[in-house]
Amino acid sequence: MTFEELVKRLEEIVATLESGNVKLDEVNKLFSEGAEITKKCYEVLNESKGKITVLREELGKLVEKPLN
């Protein structure tokens, strides 16, 4: 799944849980799925963070620097 698909599924889970029309066993299942999706989203974001660079102007030229 793409990051966007993960976020969309997480939003669906939240909406379902907020509806209040879910049995306890389904709540547990959805909560666990949401926790796994959240973990995966953090992994994707951290991986992407390492790939992003910031262009800065130093002494009249652009230099790539890692995003910290």
PDB file of C-alpha atoms in Angstrom:
ATOM      1  CA  MET A   1       0.000   0.000   0.000  1.00  0.00           C
ATOM      2  CA  THR A   2       1.125   3.529  -0.669  1.00  0.00           C
ATOM      3  CA  PHE A   3       1.418   6.068   2.124  1.00  0.00           C
ATOM      4  CA  GLU A   4      -1.754   7.750   0.883  1.00  0.00           C
ATOM      5  CA  GLU A   5      -3.639   4.441   0.921  1.00  0.00           C
ATOM      6  CA  LEU A   6      -2.418   3.751   4.451  1.00  0.00           C
ATOM      7  CA  VAL A   7      -3.640   7.153   5.638  1.00  0.00           C
ATOM      8  CA  LYS A   8      -6.996   6.648   3.907  1.00  0.00           C
ATOM      9  CA  ARG A   9      -7.464   3.269   5.618  1.00  0.00           C
ATOM     10  CA  LEU A  10      -6.500   4.811   8.952  1.00  0.00           C
ATOM     11  CA  GLU A  11      -9.133   7.523   8.421  1.00  0.00           C
ATOM     12  CA  GLU A  12     -11.726   4.829   7.651  1.00  0.00           C
ATOM     13  CA  ILE A  13     -10.833   3.004  10.851  1.00  0.00           C
ATOM     14  CA  VAL A  14     -11.119   6.178  12.913  1.00  0.00           C
ATOM     15  CA  ALA A  15     -14.509   7.009  11.380  1.00  0.00           C
ATOM     16  CA  THR A  16     -15.766   3.503  12.109  1.00  0.00           C
ATOM     17  CA  LEU A  17     -14.571   3.632  15.709  1.00  0.00           C
ATOM     18  CA  GLU A  18     -16.047   7.111  16.208  1.00  0.00           C
ATOM     19  CA  SER A  19     -19.430   5.947  14.927  1.00  0.00           C
ATOM     20  CA  GLY A  20     -19.966   3.995  18.128  1.00  0.00           C
ATOM     21  CA  ASN A  21     -21.723   1.206  16.237  1.00  0.00           C
ATOM     22  CA  VAL A  22     -18.952  -1.354  16.624  1.00  0.00           C
ATOM     23  CA  LYS A  23     -18.858  -4.388  18.891  1.00  0.00           C
ATOM     24  CA  LEU A  24     -15.978  -4.725  21.323  1.00  0.00           C
ATOM     25  CA  ASP A  25     -14.237  -7.531  19.439  1.00  0.00           C
ATOM     26  CA  GLU A  26     -14.348  -5.453  16.249  1.00  0.00           C
ATOM     27  CA  VAL A  27     -13.026  -2.428  18.173  1.00  0.00           C
ATOM     28  CA  ASN A  28     -10.017  -4.470  19.273  1.00  0.00           C
ATOM     29  CA  LYS A  29      -9.402  -5.698  15.730  1.00  0.00           C
ATOM     30  CA  LEU A  30      -9.678  -2.200  14.224  1.00  0.00           C
ATOM     31  CA  PHE A  31      -7.503  -0.675  16.945  1.00  0.00           C
ATOM     32  CA  SER A  32      -4.777  -3.248  16.282  1.00  0.00           C
ATOM     33  CA  GLU A  33      -4.974  -2.663  12.545  1.00  0.00           C
ATOM     34  CA  GLY A  34      -4.781   1.094  13.119  1.00  0.00           C
ATOM     35  CA  ALA A  35      -1.719   0.686  15.331  1.00  0.00           C
ATOM     36  CA  GLU A  36       0.032  -1.375  12.636  1.00  0.00           C
ATOM     37  CA  ILE A  37      -0.850   1.172   9.958  1.00  0.00           C
ATOM     38  CA  THR A  38       0.427   4.011  12.150  1.00  0.00           C
ATOM     39  CA  LYS A  39       3.702   2.154  12.664  1.00  0.00           C
ATOM     40  CA  LYS A  40       4.062   1.627   8.910  1.00  0.00           C
ATOM     41  CA  CYS A  41       3.333   5.323   8.236  1.00  0.00           C
ATOM     42  CA  TYR A  42       6.091   6.360  10.663  1.00  0.00           C
ATOM     43  CA  GLU A  43       8.493   3.963   8.950  1.00  0.00           C
ATOM     44  CA  VAL A  44       7.661   5.405   5.524  1.00  0.00           C
ATOM     45  CA  LEU A  45       8.041   8.975   6.801  1.00  0.00           C
ATOM     46  CA  ASN A  46      11.376   8.255   8.468  1.00  0.00           C
ATOM     47  CA  GLU A  47      12.667   6.567   5.325  1.00  0.00           C
ATOM     48  CA  SER A  48      11.543   9.509   3.214  1.00  0.00           C
ATOM     49  CA  LYS A  49      13.097  12.001   5.606  1.00  0.00           C
ATOM     50  CA  GLY A  50      16.505  10.524   4.881  1.00  0.00           C
ATOM     51  CA  LYS A  51      15.980  10.989   1.156  1.00  0.00           C
ATOM     52  CA  ILE A  52      14.860  14.594   1.226  1.00  0.00           C
ATOM     53  CA  THR A  53      17.511  17.209   0.809  1.00  0.00           C
ATOM     54  CA  VAL A  54      17.353  20.906   1.256  1.00  0.00           C
ATOM     55  CA  LEU A  55      18.946  23.207  -1.223  1.00  0.00           C
ATOM     56  CA  ARG A  56      20.736  26.106   0.418  1.00  0.00           C
ATOM     57  CA  GLU A  57      22.539  28.958  -1.136  1.00  0.00           C
ATOM     58  CA  GLU A  58      26.101  29.134   0.112  1.00  0.00           C
ATOM     59  CA  LEU A  59      28.639  31.519  -1.314  1.00  0.00           C
ATOM     60  CA  GLY A  60      26.525  32.137  -4.415  1.00  0.00           C
ATOM     61  CA  LYS A  61      25.868  28.504  -5.326  1.00  0.00           C
ATOM     62  CA  LEU A  62      23.267  25.913  -4.391  1.00  0.00           C
ATOM     63  CA  VAL A  63      24.465  23.114  -2.142  1.00  0.00           C
ATOM     64  CA  GLU A  64      22.470  20.003  -1.182  1.00  0.00           C
ATOM     65  CA  LYS A  65      22.238  19.360   2.538  1.00  0.00           C
ATOM     66  CA  PRO A  66      20.352  16.531   4.287  1.00  0.00           C
ATOM     67  CA  LEU A  67      17.123  17.527   5.978  1.00  0.00           C
ATOM     68  CA  ASN A  68      17.600  17.222   9.751  1.00  0.00           C
TER      69      ASN A  68
END
